[in-house]
mmCIF file of C-alpha atoms and ligand atoms in Angstrom:
data_model
loop_
_atom_site.group_PDB
_atom_site.id
_atom_site.type_symbol
_atom_site.label_atom_id
_atom_site.label_comp_id
_atom_site.label_asym_id
_atom_site.label_seq_id
_atom_site.Cartn_x
_atom_site.Cartn_y
_atom_site.Cartn_z
ATOM 1 C CA MET L 1 17.087 2.248 -12.533
ATOM 2 C CA PHE L 2 16.088 -0.501 -10.155
ATOM 3 C CA LYS L 3 15.395 0.218 -6.575
ATOM 4 C CA LYS L 4 14.965 -2.823 -4.468
ATOM 5 C CA SER L 5 13.829 -3.023 -0.899
ATOM 6 C CA LEU L 6 13.993 -5.939 1.451
ATOM 7 C CA CYS L 7 11.907 -5.325 4.528
ATOM 8 C CA PHE L 8 12.087 -7.665 7.422
ATOM 9 C CA ILE L 9 11.101 -5.366 10.259
ATOM 10 C CA LEU L 10 8.877 -2.803 8.648
ATOM 11 C CA CYS L 11 5.520 -4.426 9.277
ATOM 12 C CA PHE L 12 5.485 -4.559 13.061
ATOM 13 C CA ILE L 13 7.041 -2.693 15.919
ATOM 14 C CA LEU L 14 7.367 -4.670 19.106
ATOM 15 C CA ILE L 15 6.663 -2.192 21.870
ATOM 16 C CA PRO L 16 9.109 -2.953 24.698
ATOM 17 C CA SER L 17 7.892 -3.731 28.171
ATOM 18 C CA PHE L 18 10.137 -3.174 31.159
ATOM 19 C CA GLY L 19 10.647 -5.080 34.376
ATOM 20 C CA GLY L 20 8.130 -7.083 36.288
ATOM 21 C CA CYS L 21 9.223 -10.555 35.267
ATOM 22 C CA SER L 22 11.419 -12.891 37.226
ATOM 23 C CA GLU L 23 11.257 -15.695 34.659
ATOM 24 C CA LYS L 24 14.447 -16.722 32.905
ATOM 25 C CA LYS L 25 14.680 -15.030 29.495
ATOM 26 C CA ALA L 26 16.323 -16.365 26.324
ATOM 27 C CA SER L 27 16.417 -14.687 22.933
ATOM 28 C CA SER L 28 17.999 -15.452 19.580
ATOM 29 C CA THR L 29 17.899 -13.989 16.058
ATOM 30 C CA GLU L 30 18.630 -16.258 13.097
ATOM 31 C CA PHE L 31 17.997 -16.387 9.348
ATOM 32 C CA TYR L 32 15.706 -19.060 7.914
ATOM 33 C CA LEU L 33 12.919 -19.127 5.300
ATOM 34 C CA ASN L 34 14.602 -16.192 3.604
ATOM 35 C CA THR L 35 13.841 -13.925 6.529
ATOM 36 C CA VAL L 36 15.223 -12.695 9.848
ATOM 37 C CA ILE L 37 13.593 -14.532 12.744
ATOM 38 C CA THR L 38 13.714 -13.523 16.425
ATOM 39 C CA ILE L 39 12.349 -15.642 19.232
ATOM 40 C CA THR L 40 12.295 -14.372 22.812
ATOM 41 C CA ALA L 41 10.973 -16.726 25.468
ATOM 42 C CA TYR L 42 10.545 -16.728 29.249
ATOM 43 C CA GLY L 43 10.637 -19.732 31.563
ATOM 44 C CA GLU L 44 12.898 -22.205 33.323
ATOM 45 C CA LYS L 45 13.721 -23.996 30.047
ATOM 46 C CA SER L 46 13.649 -20.900 27.836
ATOM 47 C CA GLN L 47 17.152 -21.368 26.458
ATOM 48 C CA GLU L 48 16.575 -24.959 25.403
ATOM 49 C CA GLY L 49 13.081 -24.074 24.127
ATOM 50 C CA VAL L 50 14.354 -21.268 21.876
ATOM 51 C CA ARG L 51 17.128 -23.539 20.504
ATOM 52 C CA LYS L 52 14.648 -26.338 19.733
ATOM 53 C CA ALA L 53 12.124 -23.896 18.231
ATOM 54 C CA PHE L 54 14.826 -22.768 15.772
ATOM 55 C CA ASP L 55 15.679 -26.416 15.039
ATOM 56 C CA GLU L 56 12.009 -26.910 14.172
ATOM 57 C CA ILE L 57 11.962 -23.885 11.855
ATOM 58 C CA LYS L 58 15.109 -25.161 10.156
ATOM 59 C CA ARG L 59 13.494 -28.596 9.752
ATOM 60 C CA ILE L 60 10.444 -26.989 8.130
ATOM 61 C CA GLU L 61 12.637 -24.949 5.794
ATOM 62 C CA ASN L 62 14.465 -28.134 4.758
ATOM 63 C CA LEU L 63 11.126 -29.827 4.115
ATOM 64 C CA LEU L 64 9.172 -27.085 2.353
ATOM 65 C CA SER L 65 11.504 -24.536 0.770
ATOM 66 C CA CYS L 66 11.562 -24.559 -3.021
ATOM 67 C CA TYR L 67 15.022 -22.971 -2.803
ATOM 68 C CA ILE L 68 16.551 -25.984 -1.042
ATOM 69 C CA GLU L 69 17.352 -28.641 -3.628
ATOM 70 C CA THR L 70 16.860 -31.576 -1.289
ATOM 71 C CA SER L 71 13.483 -30.415 0.110
ATOM 72 C CA GLU L 72 10.320 -32.400 -0.563
ATOM 73 C CA ILE L 73 8.884 -29.429 -2.452
ATOM 74 C CA SER L 74 11.940 -29.357 -4.764
ATOM 75 C CA LYS L 75 11.523 -33.099 -5.276
ATOM 76 C CA ILE L 76 7.888 -32.521 -6.275
ATOM 77 C CA ASN L 77 8.810 -29.567 -8.510
ATOM 78 C CA LYS L 78 11.407 -31.685 -10.293
ATOM 79 C CA ASN L 79 9.466 -34.936 -10.735
ATOM 80 C CA ALA L 80 5.725 -34.606 -10.168
ATOM 81 C CA PHE L 81 4.797 -34.013 -13.823
ATOM 82 C CA LEU L 82 6.797 -37.030 -14.954
ATOM 83 C CA LYS L 83 5.661 -39.429 -12.250
ATOM 84 C CA PRO L 84 3.638 -39.352 -9.014
ATOM 85 C CA THR L 85 6.124 -38.314 -6.333
ATOM 86 C CA GLU L 86 6.038 -39.730 -2.829
ATOM 87 C CA VAL L 87 6.416 -37.313 0.089
ATOM 88 C CA SER L 88 5.878 -37.391 3.856
ATOM 89 C CA GLY L 89 2.471 -37.281 5.508
ATOM 90 C CA GLU L 90 3.348 -33.864 6.919
ATOM 91 C CA THR L 91 3.963 -32.383 3.464
ATOM 92 C CA VAL L 92 0.771 -33.958 2.121
ATOM 93 C CA GLU L 93 -1.308 -32.535 4.984
ATOM 94 C CA PHE L 94 0.260 -29.127 4.531
ATOM 95 C CA LEU L 95 -0.353 -29.137 0.762
ATOM 96 C CA LYS L 96 -3.971 -30.194 1.282
ATOM 97 C CA LYS L 97 -4.529 -27.241 3.623
ATOM 98 C CA THR L 98 -3.149 -24.810 1.047
ATOM 99 C CA LEU L 99 -5.288 -26.363 -1.714
ATOM 100 C CA ILE L 100 -8.491 -26.096 0.343
ATOM 101 C CA PHE L 101 -7.562 -22.482 1.047
ATOM 102 C CA SER L 102 -6.980 -21.823 -2.672
ATOM 103 C CA GLU L 103 -10.426 -23.184 -3.451
ATOM 104 C CA LYS L 104 -12.047 -20.947 -0.831
ATOM 105 C CA THR L 105 -10.292 -17.881 -2.251
ATOM 106 C CA ASP L 106 -11.116 -18.868 -5.837
ATOM 107 C CA GLY L 107 -7.414 -19.026 -6.602
ATOM 108 C CA ALA L 108 -6.401 -15.612 -5.207
ATOM 109 C CA PHE L 109 -4.075 -17.629 -3.001
ATOM 110 C CA ASP L 110 -2.304 -20.201 -5.137
ATOM 111 C CA ILE L 111 0.939 -22.023 -4.333
ATOM 112 C CA THR L 112 1.550 -22.712 -8.034
ATOM 113 C CA VAL L 113 2.689 -19.092 -8.560
ATOM 114 C CA LYS L 114 6.308 -20.284 -8.758
ATOM 115 C CA PRO L 115 6.708 -19.917 -12.565
ATOM 116 C CA LEU L 116 5.598 -16.279 -12.163
ATOM 117 C CA MET L 117 7.850 -15.690 -9.155
ATOM 118 C CA SER L 118 10.813 -17.054 -11.140
ATOM 119 C CA LEU L 119 9.948 -14.850 -14.095
ATOM 120 C CA TRP L 120 9.678 -11.597 -12.138
ATOM 121 C CA ASP L 121 12.484 -12.683 -9.791
ATOM 122 C CA ILE L 122 11.482 -9.903 -7.414
ATOM 123 C CA THR L 123 13.340 -11.259 -4.412
ATOM 124 C CA SER L 124 16.642 -11.501 -6.343
ATOM 125 C CA GLU L 125 19.264 -8.861 -7.029
ATOM 126 C CA THR L 126 18.134 -8.708 -10.664
ATOM 127 C CA PRO L 127 14.355 -8.395 -10.846
ATOM 128 C CA ARG L 128 12.819 -7.470 -14.191
ATOM 129 C CA VAL L 129 9.551 -6.681 -15.912
ATOM 130 C CA PRO L 130 8.817 -9.647 -18.197
ATOM 131 C CA ALA L 131 7.275 -9.422 -21.682
ATOM 132 C CA ASP L 132 3.551 -10.235 -22.006
ATOM 133 C CA SER L 133 4.418 -13.379 -23.972
ATOM 134 C CA GLU L 134 6.621 -14.626 -21.131
ATOM 135 C CA ILE L 135 3.839 -14.000 -18.595
ATOM 136 C CA LYS L 136 1.391 -15.889 -20.807
ATOM 137 C CA SER L 137 3.694 -18.845 -21.067
ATOM 138 C CA ALA L 138 4.372 -18.906 -17.273
ATOM 139 C CA LEU L 139 0.610 -18.682 -16.603
ATOM 140 C CA SER L 140 0.067 -21.948 -18.488
ATOM 141 C CA GLY L 141 1.381 -23.903 -15.497
ATOM 142 C CA VAL L 142 -0.288 -21.779 -12.811
ATOM 143 C CA GLY L 143 -3.436 -23.122 -11.160
ATOM 144 C CA TYR L 144 -3.848 -25.160 -7.987
ATOM 145 C CA GLU L 145 -6.109 -27.584 -9.914
ATOM 146 C CA ASN L 146 -2.915 -28.847 -11.545
ATOM 147 C CA ILE L 147 -1.877 -30.496 -8.268
ATOM 148 C CA VAL L 148 -3.300 -33.969 -7.648
ATOM 149 C CA ILE L 149 -2.784 -35.773 -4.344
ATOM 150 C CA ASN L 150 -3.394 -39.463 -4.005
ATOM 151 C CA GLY L 151 -2.340 -40.891 -0.639
ATOM 152 C CA ASN L 152 1.234 -39.746 -0.209
ATOM 153 C CA LEU L 153 1.762 -39.289 -3.949
ATOM 154 C CA VAL L 154 1.746 -35.845 -5.526
ATOM 155 C CA SER L 155 1.364 -35.320 -9.297
ATOM 156 C CA PHE L 156 1.256 -32.289 -11.566
ATOM 157 C CA LEU L 157 -1.123 -32.244 -14.533
ATOM 158 C CA ASN L 158 0.868 -29.561 -16.360
ATOM 159 C CA LYS L 159 4.542 -29.602 -17.246
ATOM 160 C CA ASN L 160 5.020 -25.958 -16.262
ATOM 161 C CA THR L 161 3.504 -26.322 -12.773
ATOM 162 C CA LYS L 162 5.811 -25.565 -9.838
ATOM 163 C CA ILE L 163 5.104 -24.891 -6.149
ATOM 164 C CA ASP L 164 6.295 -21.917 -4.051
ATOM 165 C CA LEU L 165 5.173 -21.913 -0.417
ATOM 166 C CA GLY L 166 6.469 -18.392 0.349
ATOM 167 C CA GLY L 167 2.933 -17.232 1.183
ATOM 168 C CA ALA L 168 2.313 -19.901 3.830
ATOM 169 C CA ALA L 169 5.523 -21.479 5.164
ATOM 170 C CA LYS L 170 6.383 -18.762 7.700
ATOM 171 C CA GLY L 171 2.928 -19.059 9.258
ATOM 172 C CA TYR L 172 3.223 -22.827 9.492
ATOM 173 C CA ALA L 173 6.719 -22.500 10.966
ATOM 174 C CA ALA L 174 5.413 -20.026 13.587
ATOM 175 C CA ASP L 175 2.634 -22.415 14.650
ATOM 176 C CA MET L 176 5.052 -25.333 14.865
ATOM 177 C CA ALA L 177 7.663 -23.302 16.787
ATOM 178 C CA VAL L 178 4.965 -22.344 19.315
ATOM 179 C CA LYS L 179 4.175 -26.053 19.784
ATOM 180 C CA VAL L 180 7.846 -26.704 20.559
ATOM 181 C CA LEU L 181 7.914 -23.860 23.112
ATOM 182 C CA ASN L 182 4.794 -25.354 24.726
ATOM 183 C CA ASP L 183 6.594 -28.705 24.974
ATOM 184 C CA TYR L 184 9.300 -26.943 27.007
ATOM 185 C CA GLY L 185 6.741 -25.538 29.406
ATOM 186 C CA ILE L 186 7.126 -22.021 28.005
ATOM 187 C CA LYS L 187 3.962 -19.994 28.485
ATOM 188 C CA ASN L 188 5.252 -16.535 27.537
ATOM 189 C CA ALA L 189 7.168 -15.733 24.358
ATOM 190 C CA ILE L 190 7.203 -13.511 21.326
ATOM 191 C CA LEU L 191 8.119 -14.868 17.896
ATOM 192 C CA ASP L 192 8.810 -12.647 14.919
ATOM 193 C CA LEU L 193 9.253 -14.486 11.631
ATOM 194 C CA GLY L 194 9.806 -11.502 9.341
ATOM 195 C CA GLY L 195 6.251 -10.188 9.403
ATOM 196 C CA ASN L 196 4.605 -13.167 11.068
ATOM 197 C CA ILE L 197 4.271 -12.408 14.759
ATOM 198 C CA TYR L 198 3.109 -14.904 17.332
ATOM 199 C CA ALA L 199 2.488 -13.509 20.823
ATOM 200 C CA LEU L 200 2.383 -16.322 23.339
ATOM 201 C CA GLY L 201 0.952 -15.658 26.814
ATOM 202 C CA LYS L 202 1.850 -12.323 28.382
ATOM 203 C CA ASN L 203 4.727 -9.861 28.295
ATOM 204 C CA PRO L 204 7.155 -9.591 31.253
ATOM 205 C CA GLN L 205 4.742 -7.202 32.999
ATOM 206 C CA GLY L 206 2.017 -9.806 32.899
ATOM 207 C CA LYS L 207 0.056 -7.827 30.286
ATOM 208 C CA ASN L 208 -0.868 -8.602 26.676
ATOM 209 C CA TRP L 209 1.966 -8.156 24.194
ATOM 210 C CA ARG L 210 1.763 -4.775 22.453
ATOM 211 C CA ILE L 211 2.501 -4.842 18.731
ATOM 212 C CA GLY L 212 2.638 -1.598 16.786
ATOM 213 C CA LEU L 213 1.438 -1.762 13.196
ATOM 214 C CA GLN L 214 3.871 0.094 10.985
ATOM 215 C CA ASP L 215 2.344 3.048 9.170
ATOM 216 C CA PRO L 216 3.388 2.400 5.529
ATOM 217 C CA SER L 217 3.420 6.139 4.821
ATOM 218 C CA LYS L 218 5.672 7.030 7.746
ATOM 219 C CA LYS L 219 9.241 6.445 8.934
ATOM 220 C CA ARG L 220 10.214 3.019 10.152
ATOM 221 C CA GLY L 221 9.086 2.601 13.763
ATOM 222 C CA GLU L 222 6.020 4.850 13.456
ATOM 223 C CA SER L 223 2.857 2.884 14.058
ATOM 224 C CA PHE L 224 -0.739 3.818 13.268
ATOM 225 C CA SER L 225 -2.300 1.342 15.664
ATOM 226 C CA VAL L 226 -1.331 -0.991 18.477
ATOM 227 C CA ALA L 227 -2.592 -4.559 18.637
ATOM 228 C CA GLU L 228 -2.719 -6.093 22.110
ATOM 229 C CA LEU L 229 -2.205 -9.803 21.709
ATOM 230 C CA SER L 230 -2.129 -12.895 23.895
ATOM 231 C CA ASP L 231 -1.953 -16.367 22.335
ATOM 232 C CA LYS L 232 -2.606 -14.702 18.995
ATOM 233 C CA THR L 233 -0.789 -14.162 15.733
ATOM 234 C CA ALA L 234 -0.530 -11.040 13.566
ATOM 235 C CA VAL L 235 0.592 -11.433 9.961
ATOM 236 C CA THR L 236 1.075 -8.680 7.397
ATOM 237 C CA SER L 237 1.314 -8.882 3.626
ATOM 238 C CA GLY L 238 2.548 -5.611 2.225
ATOM 239 C CA SER L 239 3.593 -4.364 -1.185
ATOM 240 C CA TYR L 240 6.303 -2.338 0.563
ATOM 241 C CA GLU L 241 7.943 -5.501 1.911
ATOM 242 C CA ARG L 242 9.772 -6.684 -1.183
ATOM 243 C CA TYR L 243 9.619 -4.697 -4.377
ATOM 244 C CA PHE L 244 11.533 -2.968 -7.126
ATOM 245 C CA GLU L 245 10.848 0.162 -9.171
ATOM 246 C CA LYS L 246 11.216 0.559 -12.912
ATOM 247 C CA ASP L 247 10.358 3.682 -14.859
ATOM 248 C CA GLY L 248 8.518 5.094 -11.864
ATOM 249 C CA LYS L 249 6.321 2.025 -11.400
ATOM 250 C CA VAL L 250 6.463 -0.223 -8.332
ATOM 251 C CA TYR L 251 6.450 -3.999 -8.789
ATOM 252 C CA HIS L 252 6.040 -6.067 -5.643
ATOM 253 C CA HIS L 253 6.172 -9.728 -4.636
ATOM 254 C CA ILE L 254 2.480 -10.645 -4.301
ATOM 255 C CA ILE L 255 1.283 -11.824 -7.687
ATOM 256 C CA ASN L 256 -2.258 -12.157 -8.966
ATOM 257 C CA PRO L 257 -2.267 -15.779 -10.201
ATOM 258 C CA LYS L 258 -4.929 -14.952 -12.830
ATOM 259 C CA THR L 259 -3.121 -12.057 -14.530
ATOM 260 C CA GLY L 260 0.493 -12.958 -13.731
ATOM 261 C CA ILE L 261 1.310 -9.446 -12.573
ATOM 262 C CA PRO L 262 1.677 -7.953 -9.079
ATOM 263 C CA ALA L 263 -1.744 -7.613 -7.426
ATOM 264 C CA ASP L 264 -3.183 -4.141 -7.767
ATOM 265 C CA THR L 265 -6.390 -3.693 -5.803
ATOM 266 C CA GLY L 266 -5.304 -0.438 -4.188
ATOM 267 C CA LEU L 267 -4.170 -2.078 -0.950
ATOM 268 C CA ILE L 268 -0.619 -1.622 0.263
ATOM 269 C CA SER L 269 -0.863 -3.572 3.489
ATOM 270 C CA VAL L 270 -3.130 -6.264 4.935
ATOM 271 C CA THR L 271 -2.724 -7.427 8.536
ATOM 272 C CA VAL L 272 -4.584 -10.469 9.804
ATOM 273 C CA ILE L 273 -4.968 -11.157 13.525
ATOM 274 C CA GLY L 274 -6.054 -14.638 14.532
ATOM 275 C CA GLU L 275 -5.121 -17.860 16.233
ATOM 276 C CA SER L 276 -3.479 -19.878 13.472
ATOM 277 C CA SER L 277 -0.437 -18.252 11.933
ATOM 278 C CA LEU L 278 -0.712 -20.509 8.864
ATOM 279 C CA GLU L 279 -4.289 -19.404 8.233
ATOM 280 C CA ALA L 280 -3.399 -15.746 8.882
ATOM 281 C CA ASP L 281 -0.405 -16.009 6.540
ATOM 282 C CA MET L 282 -2.452 -17.418 3.665
ATOM 283 C CA LEU L 283 -5.317 -15.009 4.357
ATOM 284 C CA SER L 284 -3.168 -11.870 4.363
ATOM 285 C CA THR L 285 -1.778 -12.838 0.957
ATOM 286 C CA ALA L 286 -5.250 -13.742 -0.366
ATOM 287 C CA VAL L 287 -6.910 -10.506 0.812
ATOM 288 C CA PHE L 288 -4.052 -8.541 -0.706
ATOM 289 C CA VAL L 289 -4.734 -10.216 -4.065
ATOM 290 C CA MET L 290 -8.548 -10.148 -4.068
ATOM 291 C CA GLY L 291 -8.983 -6.729 -2.489
ATOM 292 C CA ALA L 292 -11.195 -5.742 0.428
ATOM 293 C CA GLU L 293 -14.486 -5.643 -1.488
ATOM 294 C CA GLU L 294 -14.218 -9.201 -2.790
ATOM 295 C CA PHE L 295 -13.032 -10.424 0.579
ATOM 296 C CA ILE L 296 -16.032 -9.005 2.438
ATOM 297 C CA LYS L 297 -18.334 -11.137 0.277
ATOM 298 C CA ILE L 298 -16.700 -14.380 1.449
ATOM 299 C CA LYS L 299 -15.285 -13.434 4.838
ATOM 300 C CA ASP L 300 -17.452 -15.950 6.736
ATOM 301 C CA LEU L 301 -15.434 -18.788 5.198
ATOM 302 C CA PHE L 302 -12.302 -17.865 7.165
ATOM 303 C CA ASN L 303 -11.038 -17.995 10.727
ATOM 304 C CA PHE L 304 -9.708 -14.650 11.895
ATOM 305 C CA GLU L 305 -10.327 -12.128 14.623
ATOM 306 C CA LYS L 306 -9.583 -8.889 12.851
ATOM 307 C CA ILE L 307 -8.197 -7.657 9.535
ATOM 308 C CA ILE L 308 -6.656 -4.225 9.120
ATOM 309 C CA THR L 309 -6.034 -2.837 5.647
ATOM 310 C CA VAL L 310 -4.190 0.246 4.451
ATOM 311 C CA ASP L 311 -4.782 1.480 0.907
ATOM 312 C CA LYS L 312 -2.592 3.586 -1.346
ATOM 313 C CA TYR L 313 -4.334 6.777 -0.164
ATOM 314 C CA ASN L 314 -3.415 5.775 3.392
ATOM 315 C CA ASN L 315 -7.021 4.980 4.333
ATOM 316 C CA LYS L 316 -7.095 2.436 7.129
ATOM 317 C CA LYS L 317 -10.007 0.026 7.618
ATOM 318 C CA GLU L 318 -10.787 -2.725 10.081
ATOM 319 C CA TYR L 319 -12.909 -5.830 9.503
ATOM 320 C CA VAL L 320 -13.956 -8.053 12.357
ATOM 321 C CA LYS L 321 -15.241 -11.584 12.101
HETATM 322 P P1 AMP J 1 3.274 -12.911 1.880
HETATM 323 O O1 AMP J 1 4.395 -11.976 2.126
HETATM 324 O O2 AMP J 1 2.953 -13.849 2.982
HETATM 325 O O3 AMP J 1 2.045 -12.221 1.377
HETATM 326 O O4 AMP J 1 3.721 -13.912 0.733
HETATM 327 C C1 AMP J 1 4.309 -13.476 -0.444
HETATM 328 C C2 AMP J 1 5.053 -14.647 -1.001
HETATM 329 O O5 AMP J 1 4.108 -15.681 -1.315
HETATM 330 C C3 AMP J 1 5.781 -14.322 -2.273
HETATM 331 O O6 AMP J 1 7.118 -13.968 -2.030
HETATM 332 C C4 AMP J 1 5.649 -15.640 -3.030
HETATM 333 O O7 AMP J 1 6.616 -16.553 -2.582
HETATM 334 C C5 AMP J 1 4.299 -16.149 -2.620
HETATM 335 N N1 AMP J 1 3.153 -15.617 -3.383
HETATM 336 C C6 AMP J 1 3.077 -14.513 -4.183
HETATM 337 N N2 AMP J 1 1.844 -14.353 -4.690
HETATM 338 C C7 AMP J 1 1.105 -15.383 -4.173
HETATM 339 C C8 AMP J 1 -0.262 -15.777 -4.333
HETATM 340 N N3 AMP J 1 -1.117 -15.086 -5.068
HETATM 341 N N4 AMP J 1 -0.675 -16.906 -3.676
HETATM 342 C C9 AMP J 1 0.186 -17.632 -2.917
HETATM 343 N N5 AMP J 1 1.469 -17.305 -2.728
HETATM 344 C C10 AMP J 1 1.934 -16.195 -3.353
HETATM 345 MG MG1 MG J 2 1.213 -14.787 3.527
#
């Protein structure tokens, strides 16, 4: 009855480049933030740089994942309704950025979707379609206005409020991993955090990195467009990334925080190209939820270079800043 799909590679196809580079190469693939992550870097200290970049991603997972019991986000989720909960300056700054973003998107992006994520449980082995009454009850805690930050103290105004940073943490981790690579003098690298790509510098041929955008209607590896990137990020939110099917209907992992059900604006994939992977990560999720028409009305509020959408009829559209 249930068909579940976990896609880690479907969104982008890294088009290989051959030869041309004499720089030392290091590459590693590891699993953090619930996704497969590959970092390939070039330079004298590439091996050490890649190792330390993964250490940084692991540190961020331990800080921000709501699935790690000792993380600061779990601490907030457990205590912040009962008493203001003290967390690090880094977590506070990160939360503030997500809250400002929520405001700009009028709540299309909202990190308090956790009660809904838990209810649908789409990323588990046993996802299910909840009853309307359950959705209503979960919705009572949803709303970024329920988070209050005072100095380093975080409080929740509602007892059902819980945070899930799944729509932003990979982008933040990509930006921070790039900073680490920079510290090791690495100018050229490609990072793939399960749908969040960061293309640093140039490919081994000295040209822009070429990233194929997966055609959602075609076989894995078939792209409909190629993005040429240098010091840029490309992030995709897609309903084909994580979903299950029940009675012929598809339920995916990007939830409309107002209705409590998977967003249904006709889009099946939104790719954001820009400079900040955190911003692109939040924006791809937000555009997916609000739909292209709503987004166009407020697009001047956001930093991005290009947005590419694919709808359920396989129409592709591009929006530039
Ligand atoms: P992404 O794949 O970046 O679009 O993020 C999807 C993930 O973000 C989900 O697995 C949830 O953890 C979380 N999420 C789902 N819906 C939303 C939403 N409307 N706003 C913020 N985060 C969300
Ligand atoms: Mg996102």
